[in-house]
mmCIF file of C-alpha atoms in Angstrom:
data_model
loop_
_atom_site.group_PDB
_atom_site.id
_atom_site.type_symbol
_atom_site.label_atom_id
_atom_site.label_comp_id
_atom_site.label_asym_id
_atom_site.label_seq_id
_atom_site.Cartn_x
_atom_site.Cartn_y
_atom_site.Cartn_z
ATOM 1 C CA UNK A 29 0.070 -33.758 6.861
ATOM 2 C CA UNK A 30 2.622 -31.965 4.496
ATOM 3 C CA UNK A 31 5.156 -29.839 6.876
ATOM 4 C CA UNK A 32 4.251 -27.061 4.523
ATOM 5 C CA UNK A 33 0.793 -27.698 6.105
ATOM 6 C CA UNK A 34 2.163 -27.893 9.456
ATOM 7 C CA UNK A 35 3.521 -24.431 9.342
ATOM 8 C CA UNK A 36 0.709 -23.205 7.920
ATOM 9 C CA UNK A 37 -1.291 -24.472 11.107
ATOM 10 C CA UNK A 38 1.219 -23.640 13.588
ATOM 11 C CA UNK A 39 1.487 -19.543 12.220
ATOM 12 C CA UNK A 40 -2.260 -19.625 11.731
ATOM 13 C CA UNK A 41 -3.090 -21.042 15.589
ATOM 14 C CA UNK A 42 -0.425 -18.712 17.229
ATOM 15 C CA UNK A 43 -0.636 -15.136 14.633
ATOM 16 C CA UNK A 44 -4.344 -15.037 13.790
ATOM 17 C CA UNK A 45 -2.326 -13.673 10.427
ATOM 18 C CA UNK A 46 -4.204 -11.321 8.091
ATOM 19 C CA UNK A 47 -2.222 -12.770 5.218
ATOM 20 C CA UNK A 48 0.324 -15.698 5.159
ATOM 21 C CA UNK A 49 2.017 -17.129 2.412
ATOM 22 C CA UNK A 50 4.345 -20.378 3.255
ATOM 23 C CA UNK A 51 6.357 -21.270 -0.340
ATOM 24 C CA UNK A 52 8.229 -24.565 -0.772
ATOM 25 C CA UNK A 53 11.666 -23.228 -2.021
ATOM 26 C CA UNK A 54 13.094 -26.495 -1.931
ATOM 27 C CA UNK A 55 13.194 -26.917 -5.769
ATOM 28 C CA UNK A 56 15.667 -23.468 -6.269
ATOM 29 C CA UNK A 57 18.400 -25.239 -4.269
ATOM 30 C CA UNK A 58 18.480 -28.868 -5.593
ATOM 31 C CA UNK A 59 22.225 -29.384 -6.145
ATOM 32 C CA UNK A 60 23.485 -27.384 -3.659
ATOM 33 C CA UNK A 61 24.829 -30.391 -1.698
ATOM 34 C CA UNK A 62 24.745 -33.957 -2.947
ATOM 35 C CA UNK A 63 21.928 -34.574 -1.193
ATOM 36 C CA UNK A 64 19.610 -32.048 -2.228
ATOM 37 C CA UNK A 65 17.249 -33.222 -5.104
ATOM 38 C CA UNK A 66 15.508 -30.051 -5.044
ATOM 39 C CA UNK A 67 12.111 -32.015 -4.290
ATOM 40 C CA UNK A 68 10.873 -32.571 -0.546
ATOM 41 C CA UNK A 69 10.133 -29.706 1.667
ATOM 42 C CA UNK A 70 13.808 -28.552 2.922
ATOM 43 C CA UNK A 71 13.895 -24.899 1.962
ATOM 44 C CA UNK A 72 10.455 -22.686 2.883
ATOM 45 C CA UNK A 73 9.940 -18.998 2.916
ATOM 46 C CA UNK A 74 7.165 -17.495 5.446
ATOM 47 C CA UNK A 75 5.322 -14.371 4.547
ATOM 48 C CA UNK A 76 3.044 -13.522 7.087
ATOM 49 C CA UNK A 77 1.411 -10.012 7.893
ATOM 50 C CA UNK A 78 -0.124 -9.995 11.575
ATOM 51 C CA UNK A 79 -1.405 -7.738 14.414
ATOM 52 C CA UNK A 80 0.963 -9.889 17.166
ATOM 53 C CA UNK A 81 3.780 -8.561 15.333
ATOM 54 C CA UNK A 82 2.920 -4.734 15.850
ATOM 55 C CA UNK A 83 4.856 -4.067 19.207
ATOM 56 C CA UNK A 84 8.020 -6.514 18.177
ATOM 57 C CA UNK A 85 10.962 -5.534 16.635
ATOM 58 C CA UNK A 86 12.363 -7.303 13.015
ATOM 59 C CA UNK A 87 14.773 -9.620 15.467
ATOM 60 C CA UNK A 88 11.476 -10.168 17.875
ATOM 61 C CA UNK A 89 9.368 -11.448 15.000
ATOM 62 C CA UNK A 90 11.842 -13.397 13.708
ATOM 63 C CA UNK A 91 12.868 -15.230 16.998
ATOM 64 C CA UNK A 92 8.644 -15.966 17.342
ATOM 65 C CA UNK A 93 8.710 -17.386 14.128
ATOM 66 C CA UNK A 94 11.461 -19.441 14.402
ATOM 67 C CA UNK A 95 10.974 -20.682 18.312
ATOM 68 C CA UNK A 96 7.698 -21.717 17.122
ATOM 69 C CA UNK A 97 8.858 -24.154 14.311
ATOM 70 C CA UNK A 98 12.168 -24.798 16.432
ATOM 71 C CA UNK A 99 10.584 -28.578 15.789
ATOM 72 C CA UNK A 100 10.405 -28.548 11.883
ATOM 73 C CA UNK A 101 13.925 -27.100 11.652
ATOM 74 C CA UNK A 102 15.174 -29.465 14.403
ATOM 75 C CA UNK A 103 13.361 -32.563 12.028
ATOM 76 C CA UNK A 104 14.763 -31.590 9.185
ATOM 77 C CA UNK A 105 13.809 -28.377 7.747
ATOM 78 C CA UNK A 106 17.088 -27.156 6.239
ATOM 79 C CA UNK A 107 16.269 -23.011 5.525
ATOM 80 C CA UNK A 108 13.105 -21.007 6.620
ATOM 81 C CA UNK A 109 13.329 -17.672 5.290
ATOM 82 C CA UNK A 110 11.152 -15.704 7.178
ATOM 83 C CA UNK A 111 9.272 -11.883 6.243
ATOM 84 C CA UNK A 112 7.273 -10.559 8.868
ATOM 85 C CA UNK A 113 5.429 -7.574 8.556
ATOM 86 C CA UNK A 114 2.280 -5.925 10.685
ATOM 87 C CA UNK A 115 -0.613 -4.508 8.885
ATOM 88 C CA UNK A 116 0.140 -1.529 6.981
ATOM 89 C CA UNK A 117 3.758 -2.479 7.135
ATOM 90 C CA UNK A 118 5.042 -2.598 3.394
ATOM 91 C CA UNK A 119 5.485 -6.417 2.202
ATOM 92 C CA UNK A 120 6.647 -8.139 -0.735
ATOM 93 C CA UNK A 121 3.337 -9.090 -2.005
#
């Protein structure tokens, strides 16, 4: 399984989310070190609009987000960019 899949699952099984979006960014940032081809999965940005999210704060959301793929970012994952939002919240979309 891709880890884009991965996250997928894992925001899917914990948020229930209304929408989610998880981009691989990794291609905007090949070159940044010498080690970044810009292909793999190293860079990903969340968008994710759920009803768990209602009662958190911005910081609260983000620390879900992240203590959730605290694996994937310990394995590897080099940037997760992360936009949380609760229904009728505006979003980027």
């Amino acid at each position: 399984m891709s880890l884009q899949a991965r996250i997928e699952q894992k925001l899917t099984d914990t948020f229930q989310p209304e929408r989610l979006a998880v981009i691989n960014e990794s291609h905007l940032h090949a070159g940044h070190h010498a080690d970044m081809t810009g292909e793999g999965e190293t860079h990903m940005r969340v968008r994710i609009v759920s009803s768990k999210f209602a009662d958190m704060t911005r910081l609260a959301r983000h620390r879900a987000i992240t203590e959730l793929l605290k694996p994937e970012l310990d394995a590897g994952l080099h940037a997760l960019a992360v936009e949380p939002s609760a229904p009728g919240e505006p979003t980027r979309w």
